[in-house]
Coordinates of C-alpha atoms and ligand atoms in Angstrom, one line a residue:
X30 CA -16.6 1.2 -26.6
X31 CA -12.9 0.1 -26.2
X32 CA -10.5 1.9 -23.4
X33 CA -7.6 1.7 -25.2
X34 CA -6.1 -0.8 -27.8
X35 CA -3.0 -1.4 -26.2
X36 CA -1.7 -1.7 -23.1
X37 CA 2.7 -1.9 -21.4
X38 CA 2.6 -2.7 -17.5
X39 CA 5.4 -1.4 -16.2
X40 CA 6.2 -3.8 -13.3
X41 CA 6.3 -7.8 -12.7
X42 CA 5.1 -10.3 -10.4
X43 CA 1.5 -11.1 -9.6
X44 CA 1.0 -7.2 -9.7
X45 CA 1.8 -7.6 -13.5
X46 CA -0.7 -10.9 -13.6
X47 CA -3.2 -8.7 -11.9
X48 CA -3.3 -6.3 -14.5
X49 CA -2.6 -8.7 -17.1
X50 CA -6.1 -10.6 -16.5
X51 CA -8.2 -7.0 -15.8
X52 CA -6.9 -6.1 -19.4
X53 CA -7.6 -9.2 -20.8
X54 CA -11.3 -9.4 -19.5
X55 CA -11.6 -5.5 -20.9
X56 CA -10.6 -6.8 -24.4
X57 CA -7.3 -4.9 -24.1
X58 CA -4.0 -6.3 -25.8
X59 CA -1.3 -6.6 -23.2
X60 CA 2.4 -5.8 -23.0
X61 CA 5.1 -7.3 -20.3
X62 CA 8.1 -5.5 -19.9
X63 CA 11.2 -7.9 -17.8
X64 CA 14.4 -7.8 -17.0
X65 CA 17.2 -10.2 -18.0
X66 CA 16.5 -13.1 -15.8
X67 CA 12.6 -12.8 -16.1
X68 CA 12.6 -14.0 -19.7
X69 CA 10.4 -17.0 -18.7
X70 CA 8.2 -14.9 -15.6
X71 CA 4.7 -15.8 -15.5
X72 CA 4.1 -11.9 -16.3
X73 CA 5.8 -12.3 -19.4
X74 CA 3.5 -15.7 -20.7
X75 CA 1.0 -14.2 -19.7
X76 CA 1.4 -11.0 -21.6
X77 CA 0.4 -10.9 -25.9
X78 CA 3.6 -9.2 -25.9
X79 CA 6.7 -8.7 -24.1
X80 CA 9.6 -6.6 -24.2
X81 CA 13.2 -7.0 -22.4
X82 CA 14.1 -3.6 -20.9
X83 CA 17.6 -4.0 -19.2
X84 CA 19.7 -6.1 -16.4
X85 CA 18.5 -7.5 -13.6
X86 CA 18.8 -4.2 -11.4
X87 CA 15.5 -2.3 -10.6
X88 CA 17.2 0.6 -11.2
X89 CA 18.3 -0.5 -15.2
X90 CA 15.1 -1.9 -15.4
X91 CA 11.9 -1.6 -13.8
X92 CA 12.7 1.9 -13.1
X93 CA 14.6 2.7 -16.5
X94 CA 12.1 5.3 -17.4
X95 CA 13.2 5.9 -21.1
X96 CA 13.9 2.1 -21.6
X97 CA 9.9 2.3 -20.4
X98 CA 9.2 4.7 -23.0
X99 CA 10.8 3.3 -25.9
X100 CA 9.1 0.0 -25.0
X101 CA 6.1 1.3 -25.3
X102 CA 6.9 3.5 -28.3
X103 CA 8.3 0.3 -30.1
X104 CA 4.9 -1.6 -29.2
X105 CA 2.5 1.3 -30.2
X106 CA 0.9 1.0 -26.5
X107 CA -1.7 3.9 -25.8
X108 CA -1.1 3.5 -21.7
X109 CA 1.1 2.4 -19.4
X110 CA -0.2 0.8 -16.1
X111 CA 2.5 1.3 -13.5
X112 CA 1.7 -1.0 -11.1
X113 CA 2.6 -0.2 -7.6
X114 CA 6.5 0.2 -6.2
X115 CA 8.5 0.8 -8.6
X116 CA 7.3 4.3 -10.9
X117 CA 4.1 4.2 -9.6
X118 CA 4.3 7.0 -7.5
X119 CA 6.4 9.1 -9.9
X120 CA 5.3 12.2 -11.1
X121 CA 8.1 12.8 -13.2
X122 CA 7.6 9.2 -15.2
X123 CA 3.3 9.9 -15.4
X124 CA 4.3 13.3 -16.9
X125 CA 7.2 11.9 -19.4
X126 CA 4.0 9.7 -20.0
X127 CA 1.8 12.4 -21.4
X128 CA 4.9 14.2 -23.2
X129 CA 5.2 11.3 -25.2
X130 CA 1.5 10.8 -26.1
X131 CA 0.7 7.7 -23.6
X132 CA -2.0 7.5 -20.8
X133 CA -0.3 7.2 -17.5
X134 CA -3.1 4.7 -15.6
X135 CA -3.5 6.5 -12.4
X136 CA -3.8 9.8 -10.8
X137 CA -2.7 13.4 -12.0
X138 CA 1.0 14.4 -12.2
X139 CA 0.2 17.1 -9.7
X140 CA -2.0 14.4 -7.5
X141 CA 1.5 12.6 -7.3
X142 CA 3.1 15.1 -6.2
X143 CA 1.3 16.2 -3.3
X144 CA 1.1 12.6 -2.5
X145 CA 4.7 12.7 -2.0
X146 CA 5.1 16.1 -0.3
X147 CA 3.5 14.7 3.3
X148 CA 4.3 18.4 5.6
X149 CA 2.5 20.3 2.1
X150 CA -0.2 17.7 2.0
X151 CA -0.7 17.9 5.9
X152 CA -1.3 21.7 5.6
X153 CA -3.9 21.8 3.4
X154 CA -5.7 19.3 5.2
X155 CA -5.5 21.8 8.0
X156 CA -7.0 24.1 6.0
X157 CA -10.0 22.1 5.1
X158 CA -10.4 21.2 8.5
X159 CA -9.3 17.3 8.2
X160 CA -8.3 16.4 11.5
X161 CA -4.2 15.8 11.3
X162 CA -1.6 15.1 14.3
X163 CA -0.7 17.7 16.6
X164 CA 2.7 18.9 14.7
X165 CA 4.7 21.8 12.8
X166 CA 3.4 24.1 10.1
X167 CA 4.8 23.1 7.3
X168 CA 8.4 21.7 7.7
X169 CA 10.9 22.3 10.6
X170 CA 13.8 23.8 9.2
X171 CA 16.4 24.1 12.5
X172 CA 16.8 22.8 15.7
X173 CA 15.9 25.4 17.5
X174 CA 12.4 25.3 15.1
X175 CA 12.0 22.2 16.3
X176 CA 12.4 22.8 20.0
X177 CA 9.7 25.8 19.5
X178 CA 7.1 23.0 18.4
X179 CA 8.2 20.6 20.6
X180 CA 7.4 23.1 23.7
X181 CA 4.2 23.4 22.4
X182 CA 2.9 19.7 21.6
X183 CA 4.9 17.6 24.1
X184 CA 6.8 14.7 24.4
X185 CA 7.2 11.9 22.8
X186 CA 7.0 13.9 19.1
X187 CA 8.0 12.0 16.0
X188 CA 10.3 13.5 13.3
X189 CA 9.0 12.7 9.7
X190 CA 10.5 13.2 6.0
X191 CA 8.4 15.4 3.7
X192 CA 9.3 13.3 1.1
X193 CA 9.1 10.2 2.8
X194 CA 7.0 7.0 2.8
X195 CA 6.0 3.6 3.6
X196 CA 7.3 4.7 7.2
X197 CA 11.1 5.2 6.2
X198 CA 13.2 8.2 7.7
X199 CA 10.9 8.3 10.8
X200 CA 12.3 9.0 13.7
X201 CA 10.7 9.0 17.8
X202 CA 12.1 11.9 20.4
X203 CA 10.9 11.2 23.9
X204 CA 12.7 14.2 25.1
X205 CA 14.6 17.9 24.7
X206 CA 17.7 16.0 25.7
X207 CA 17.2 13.6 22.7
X208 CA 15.5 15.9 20.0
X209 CA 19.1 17.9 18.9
X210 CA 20.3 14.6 17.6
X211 CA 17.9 13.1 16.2
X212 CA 16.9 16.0 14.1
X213 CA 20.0 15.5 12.3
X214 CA 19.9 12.1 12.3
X215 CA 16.3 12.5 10.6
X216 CA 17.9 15.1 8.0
X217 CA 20.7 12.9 7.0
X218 CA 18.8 9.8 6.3
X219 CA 15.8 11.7 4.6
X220 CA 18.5 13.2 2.5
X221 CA 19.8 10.3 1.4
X222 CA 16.8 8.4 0.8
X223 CA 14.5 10.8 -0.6
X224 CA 17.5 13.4 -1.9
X225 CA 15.0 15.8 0.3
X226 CA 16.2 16.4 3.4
X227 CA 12.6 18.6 4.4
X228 CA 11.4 17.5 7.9
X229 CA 8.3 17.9 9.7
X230 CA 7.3 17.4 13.1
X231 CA 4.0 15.7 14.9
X232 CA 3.0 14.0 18.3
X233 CA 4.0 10.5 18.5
X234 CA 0.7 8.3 19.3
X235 CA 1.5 5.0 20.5
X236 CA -0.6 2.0 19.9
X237 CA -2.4 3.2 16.8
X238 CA -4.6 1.5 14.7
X239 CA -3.5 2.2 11.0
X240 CA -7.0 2.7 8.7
X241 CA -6.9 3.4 5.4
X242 CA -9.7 4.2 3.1
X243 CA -10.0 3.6 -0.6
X244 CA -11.0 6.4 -2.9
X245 CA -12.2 6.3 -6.5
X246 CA -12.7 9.8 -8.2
X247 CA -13.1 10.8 -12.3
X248 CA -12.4 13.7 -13.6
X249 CA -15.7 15.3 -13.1
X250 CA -15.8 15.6 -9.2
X251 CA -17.5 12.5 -8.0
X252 CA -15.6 11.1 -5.6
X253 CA -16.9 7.8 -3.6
X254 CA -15.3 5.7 -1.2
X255 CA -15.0 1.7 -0.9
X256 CA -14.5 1.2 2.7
X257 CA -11.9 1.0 5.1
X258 CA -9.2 -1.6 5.8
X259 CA -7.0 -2.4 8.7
X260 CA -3.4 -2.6 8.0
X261 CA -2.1 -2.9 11.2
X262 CA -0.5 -6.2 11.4
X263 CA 2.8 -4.8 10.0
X264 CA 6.7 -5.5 11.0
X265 CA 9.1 -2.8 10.2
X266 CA 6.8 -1.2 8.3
X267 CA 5.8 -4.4 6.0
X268 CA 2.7 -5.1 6.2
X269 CA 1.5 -8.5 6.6
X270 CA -1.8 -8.7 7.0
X271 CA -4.8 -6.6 5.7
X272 CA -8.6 -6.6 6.6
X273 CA -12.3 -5.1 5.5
X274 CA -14.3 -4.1 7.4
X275 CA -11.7 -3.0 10.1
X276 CA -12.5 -5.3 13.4
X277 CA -14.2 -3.8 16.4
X278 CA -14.8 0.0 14.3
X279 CA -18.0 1.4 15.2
X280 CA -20.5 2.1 12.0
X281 CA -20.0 5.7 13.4
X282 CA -16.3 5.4 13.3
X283 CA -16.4 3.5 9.7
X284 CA -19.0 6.6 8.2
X285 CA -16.5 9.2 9.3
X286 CA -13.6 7.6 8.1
X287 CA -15.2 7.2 4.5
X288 CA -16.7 10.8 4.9
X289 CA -13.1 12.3 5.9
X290 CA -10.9 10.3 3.1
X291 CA -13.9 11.8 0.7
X292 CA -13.5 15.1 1.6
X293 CA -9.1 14.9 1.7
X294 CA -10.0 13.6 -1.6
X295 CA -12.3 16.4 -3.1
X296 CA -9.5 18.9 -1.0
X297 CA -6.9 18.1 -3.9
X298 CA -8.9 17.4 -6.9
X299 CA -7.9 13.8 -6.6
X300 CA -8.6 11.8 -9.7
X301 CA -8.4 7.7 -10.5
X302 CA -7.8 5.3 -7.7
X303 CA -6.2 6.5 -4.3
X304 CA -5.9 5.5 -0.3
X305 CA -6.2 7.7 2.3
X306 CA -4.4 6.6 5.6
X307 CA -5.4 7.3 8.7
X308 CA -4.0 6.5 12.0
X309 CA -6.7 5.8 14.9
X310 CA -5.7 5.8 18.2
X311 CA -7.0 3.9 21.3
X312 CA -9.7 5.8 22.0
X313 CA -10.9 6.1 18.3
X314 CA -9.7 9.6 17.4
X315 CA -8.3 9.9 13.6
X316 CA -5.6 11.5 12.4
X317 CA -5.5 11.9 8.9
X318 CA -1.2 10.5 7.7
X319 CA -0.7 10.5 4.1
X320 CA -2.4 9.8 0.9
X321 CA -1.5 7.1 -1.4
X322 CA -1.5 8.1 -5.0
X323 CA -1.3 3.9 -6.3
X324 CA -3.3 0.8 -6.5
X325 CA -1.9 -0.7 -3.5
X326 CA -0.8 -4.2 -2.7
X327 CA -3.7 -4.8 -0.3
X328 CA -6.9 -3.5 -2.4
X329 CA -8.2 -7.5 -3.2
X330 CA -10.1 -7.3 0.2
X331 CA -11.4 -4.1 -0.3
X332 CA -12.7 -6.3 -3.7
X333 CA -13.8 -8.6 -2.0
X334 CA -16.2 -6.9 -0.3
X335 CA -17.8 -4.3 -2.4
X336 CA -17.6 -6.5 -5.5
X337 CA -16.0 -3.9 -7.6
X338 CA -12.8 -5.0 -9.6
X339 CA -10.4 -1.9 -8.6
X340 CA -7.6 -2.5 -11.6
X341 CA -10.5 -2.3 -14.8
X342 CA -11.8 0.9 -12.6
X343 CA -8.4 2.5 -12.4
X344 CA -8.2 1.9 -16.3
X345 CA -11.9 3.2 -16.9
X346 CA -11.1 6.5 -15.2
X347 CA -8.0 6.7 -16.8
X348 CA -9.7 6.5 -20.2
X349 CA -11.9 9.6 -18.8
X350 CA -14.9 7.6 -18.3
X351 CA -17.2 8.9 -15.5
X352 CA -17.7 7.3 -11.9
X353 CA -20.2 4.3 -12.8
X354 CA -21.7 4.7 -9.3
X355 CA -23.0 6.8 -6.3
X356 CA -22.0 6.3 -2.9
X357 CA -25.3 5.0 -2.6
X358 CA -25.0 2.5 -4.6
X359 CA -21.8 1.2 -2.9
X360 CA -22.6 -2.0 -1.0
X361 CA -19.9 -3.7 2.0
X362 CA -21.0 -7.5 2.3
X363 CA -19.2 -9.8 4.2
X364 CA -15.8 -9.8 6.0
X365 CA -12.4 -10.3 4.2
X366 CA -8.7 -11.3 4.9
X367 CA -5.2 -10.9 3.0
X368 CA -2.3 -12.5 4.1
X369 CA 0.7 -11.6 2.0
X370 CA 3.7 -14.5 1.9
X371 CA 6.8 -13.7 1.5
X372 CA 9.9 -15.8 0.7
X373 CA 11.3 -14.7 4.0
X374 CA 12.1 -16.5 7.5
X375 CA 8.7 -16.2 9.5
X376 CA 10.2 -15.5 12.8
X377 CA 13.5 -13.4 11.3
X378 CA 11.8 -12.1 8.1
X379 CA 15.2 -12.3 6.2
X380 CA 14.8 -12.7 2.7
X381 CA 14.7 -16.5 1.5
X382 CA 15.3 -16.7 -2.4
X383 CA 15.8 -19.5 -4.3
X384 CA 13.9 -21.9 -6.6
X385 CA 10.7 -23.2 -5.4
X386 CA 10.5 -27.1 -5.9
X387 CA 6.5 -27.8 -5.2
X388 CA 3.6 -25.4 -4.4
X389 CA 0.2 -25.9 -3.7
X390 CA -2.0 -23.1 -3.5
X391 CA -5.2 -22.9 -1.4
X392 CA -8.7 -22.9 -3.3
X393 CA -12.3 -23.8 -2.3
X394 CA -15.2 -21.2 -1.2
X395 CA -14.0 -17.8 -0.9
X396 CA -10.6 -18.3 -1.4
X397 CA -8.2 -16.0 -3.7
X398 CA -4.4 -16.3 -4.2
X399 CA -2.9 -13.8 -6.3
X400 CA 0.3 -14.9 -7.9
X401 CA 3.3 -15.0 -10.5
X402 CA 4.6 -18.4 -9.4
X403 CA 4.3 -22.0 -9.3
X404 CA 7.1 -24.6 -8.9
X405 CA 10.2 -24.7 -10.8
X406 CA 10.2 -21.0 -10.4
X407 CA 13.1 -18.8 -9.0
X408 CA 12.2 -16.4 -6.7
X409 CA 14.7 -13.8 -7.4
X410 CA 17.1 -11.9 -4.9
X411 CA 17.0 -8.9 -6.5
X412 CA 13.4 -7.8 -6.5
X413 CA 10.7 -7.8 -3.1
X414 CA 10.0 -11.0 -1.2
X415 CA 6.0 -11.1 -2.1
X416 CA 5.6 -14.9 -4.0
X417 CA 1.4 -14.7 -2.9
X418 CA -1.2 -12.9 -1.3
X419 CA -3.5 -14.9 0.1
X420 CA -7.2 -13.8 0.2
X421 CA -10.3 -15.0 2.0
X422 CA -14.2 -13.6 1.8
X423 CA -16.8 -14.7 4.4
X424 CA -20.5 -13.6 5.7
X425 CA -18.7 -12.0 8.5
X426 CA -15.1 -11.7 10.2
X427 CA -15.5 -14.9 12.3
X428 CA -16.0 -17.1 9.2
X429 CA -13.1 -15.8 7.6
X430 CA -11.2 -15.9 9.8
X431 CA -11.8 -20.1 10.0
X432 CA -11.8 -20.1 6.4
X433 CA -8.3 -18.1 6.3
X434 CA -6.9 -20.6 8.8
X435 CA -8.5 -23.6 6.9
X436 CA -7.0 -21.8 3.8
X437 CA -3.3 -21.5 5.2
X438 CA -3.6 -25.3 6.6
X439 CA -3.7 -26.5 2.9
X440 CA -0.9 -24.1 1.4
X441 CA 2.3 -25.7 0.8
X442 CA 5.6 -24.0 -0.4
X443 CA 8.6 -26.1 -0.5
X444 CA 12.0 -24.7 -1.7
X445 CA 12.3 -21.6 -0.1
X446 CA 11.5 -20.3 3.4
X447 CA 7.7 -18.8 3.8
X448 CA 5.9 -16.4 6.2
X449 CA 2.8 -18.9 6.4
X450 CA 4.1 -20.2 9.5
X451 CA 3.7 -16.4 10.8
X452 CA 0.5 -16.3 9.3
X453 CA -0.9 -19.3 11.1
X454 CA 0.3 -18.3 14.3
X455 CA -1.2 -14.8 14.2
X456 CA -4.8 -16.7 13.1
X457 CA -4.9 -18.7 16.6
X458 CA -3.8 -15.8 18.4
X459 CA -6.9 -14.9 20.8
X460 CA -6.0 -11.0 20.3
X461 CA -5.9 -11.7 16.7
X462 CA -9.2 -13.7 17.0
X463 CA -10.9 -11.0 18.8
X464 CA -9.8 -8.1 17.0
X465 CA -7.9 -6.2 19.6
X466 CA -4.7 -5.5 17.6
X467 CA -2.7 -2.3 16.9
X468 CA 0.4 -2.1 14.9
X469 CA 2.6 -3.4 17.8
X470 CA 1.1 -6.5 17.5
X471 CA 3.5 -8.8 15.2
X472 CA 6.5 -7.2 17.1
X473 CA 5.2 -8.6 20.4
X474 CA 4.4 -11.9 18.5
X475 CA 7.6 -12.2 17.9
X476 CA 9.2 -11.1 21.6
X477 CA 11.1 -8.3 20.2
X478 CA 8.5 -5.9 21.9
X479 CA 7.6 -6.0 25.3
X480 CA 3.8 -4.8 26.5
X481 CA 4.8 -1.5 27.3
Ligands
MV4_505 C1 3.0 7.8 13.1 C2 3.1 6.9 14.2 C3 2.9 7.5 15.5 N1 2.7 8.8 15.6 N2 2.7 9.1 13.3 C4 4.1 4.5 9.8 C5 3.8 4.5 8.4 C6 3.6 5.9 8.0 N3 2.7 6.1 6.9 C7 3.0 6.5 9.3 N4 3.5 5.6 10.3 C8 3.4 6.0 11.6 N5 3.1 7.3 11.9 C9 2.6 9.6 14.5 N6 2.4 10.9 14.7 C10 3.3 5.6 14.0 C11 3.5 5.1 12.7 C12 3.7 3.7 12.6 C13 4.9 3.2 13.2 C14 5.9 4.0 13.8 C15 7.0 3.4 14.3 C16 7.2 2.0 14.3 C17 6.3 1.2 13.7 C18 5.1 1.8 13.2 C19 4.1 1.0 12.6 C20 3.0 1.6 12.0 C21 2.8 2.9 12.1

């Protein structure tokens, strides 16, 4: 039985690739979709058809929802993968989607949505007795509000955008004498960023682990999970590097974790592929954060180590196909590794576009590198830094870990400024090495943190 004939990917890079090649091994004709000065991208070669949607800007482009839809009309697509970034989190474009007669690959509309609205999606949580942070019901609408919860919690509290994400419009109170402030501080930016200016209020934990979970549900209400991964190495809220199984987690600690994201999923009749993120803190409690409603840039270790190809899953359910598997049946084997490089300074992380004049990507045992470019290729200014992700599977976390380091020895980039330095610093770090990391830990790498 074929999924669907056709399908547009609305997005670029080696996300587009990705998705290219899952399509490609389903028997599924492909469409690109680029922007002005990705005419000759490797997303568009790749592609049995491409279509040019606007200028150079995101926002004229790869976010131009009805230049999307025309596309796909104009094609005769019967789904649009979204990718992540970009319209993959918005509800508004997977409805406009089904208005207009296409599959929208990934989750429900209303699955979005409470995705996006963090203080709604922390409540009912609550209510199905998930554990969450200390914090406000629902959102704090004054200051006064907010010294009310704050009497009650304790400093240091952390004041979040409902409609937030990927850590943006976040801000830390460490006491009264600061909160007044930084309440409206916190409103103004999540205002401006989100166009919601709904805050909500929780205990800040320092040092925390962050754990996420991968979730696959169909439409019939089997929900399994795919293990956990560590996303902890992270600057500024980029992550950097990603790992499954997460280091040093007790079996006990991994089984609740999967159990918990389950049952947050099953909470909001979650359908397709999704993350649940925890944060866990030094003494192993978890706290459920947010749910993901995307693929996300980190899930080829989570691949790597249940064998599952996430992308041709997300397209199965999409199609309405049933869960092919119980949790049962769901095997972790080995340890895997993703470093993400970026065209960026590895000690300042500024952006570093340009052409690159000679690559040579890692291979051998275990190794993956997920990518949309080789040399002679710009690396554009306009889009995100990601030129690779970098992924190793080993028997265990020890062997990857070699293999990872073995693996970044024998990647060259030459042209534009890469974080593989980083990455080979952080893989001879004896923290690193031994698995005792928290997100703090690329900050202090770099001496911009002290140890508290
Ligand atoms: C937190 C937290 C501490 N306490 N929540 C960052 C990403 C977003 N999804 C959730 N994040 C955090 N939530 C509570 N209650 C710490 C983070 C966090 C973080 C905060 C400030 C600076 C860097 C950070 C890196 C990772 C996580």
């Amino acid at each position: 039985m074929k999924l669907f004939d056709k399908v547009l990917i609305a997005n670029r890079g080696e996300i587009a690739v990705r998705v290219i090649r899952a399509c490609r091994e389903l028997d599924i004709k492909t469409v690109a979709v680029y922007s002005d000065i990705e005419r000759d991208a490797m997303h568009v070669r790749l592609a049995d058809e491409s279509v040019c949607i606007g200028p150079a800007s995101s926002q004229q482009s790869y976010l131009n929802i009805p230049g999307l839809i025309t596309a796909a009309e104009i094609t005769d697509v019967s789904a649009i993968h979204p990718g992540y970034g970009f319209l993959s989190e918005n509800a508004n474009f997977a409805e406009t989607c089904a208005s207009s007669g296409i599959v929208f690959i990934g989750p429900t509309p209303k699955n979005i949505r409470l995705g996006g609205d963090k203080s709604r999606a922390r409540e009912i949580m609550k209510k199905k007795h998930i554990p969450v942070v200390p914090g406000s019901k629902g959102v704090v609408s004054t200051e006064e509000e907010a010294i009310k919860v704050a009497k009650k919690i304790g400093y240091p509290l952390m004041f979040k955008a409902s409609h937030g994400g990927g850590g943006r419009g976040m801000k830390v109170v460490n006491s009264e004498g600061e909160l007044k402030h930084a309440f409206y501080i916190a409103q103004r930016e999540a205002l401006t960023a989100f166009g919601v200016k709904d805050l909500y209020l929780e205990k800040y934990i320092p040092e925390l682990r962050h754990i996420e979970v991968q979730i696959l549900a169909d439409g019939d209400g089997n929900v399994v999970h795919l293990g956990e991964r560590d996303c902890s190495i992270q600057r500024r809220h980029q992550k950097l590097i990603e790992e499954s199984p997460a280091p040093i987690a007790s079996d006990r600690i991994k089984k609740k974790l999967g159990a918990l994201a389950v049952k947050a999923a099953r909470a909001i009749g979650y359908r397709n592929v999704g993350t649940v993120e925890f944060a866990v803190d030094p003494n192993w409690n978890i706290y459920f954060i947010e749910i993901n409603t995307r693929v996300q840039v980190e899930h080829p270790v989570t691949e790597a180590v249940t064998g599952i190809d996430l992308i041709k899953e997300q397209i199965r359910l999409a199609a309405g196909m049933p869960l092919g598997y119980k949790q049962s049946q769901v095997k972790i084997s080995g340890h895997a590794i993703e470093c993400r490089v970026n065209a960026e300074d590895p000690v300042s992380f500024t952006p570093s576009p340009g052409t690159i004049t000679f690559m040579y990507p890692p291979g051998g045992p275990g190794v993956r590198v997920d990518t949309a470019v080789c040399a002679g290729v710009v690396v554009p200014a306009q889009y995100d830094s990601l030129v690779a992700k970098l992924i190793v599977h080993a028997r265990d976390r020890k062997e990857a870990v070699a293999r990872m380091r073995r693996a970044l020895g024998e990647f060259i980039i030459e042209g534009v400024k890469t974080t593989i330095p980083f990455h080979r610093r952080v893989l001879e770090n004896e923290d690193f090495i031994r698995g005792n990391f928290n997100t703090s830990f690329a900050e202090r790498l770099n001496g911009t943190k002290p140890k508290s």
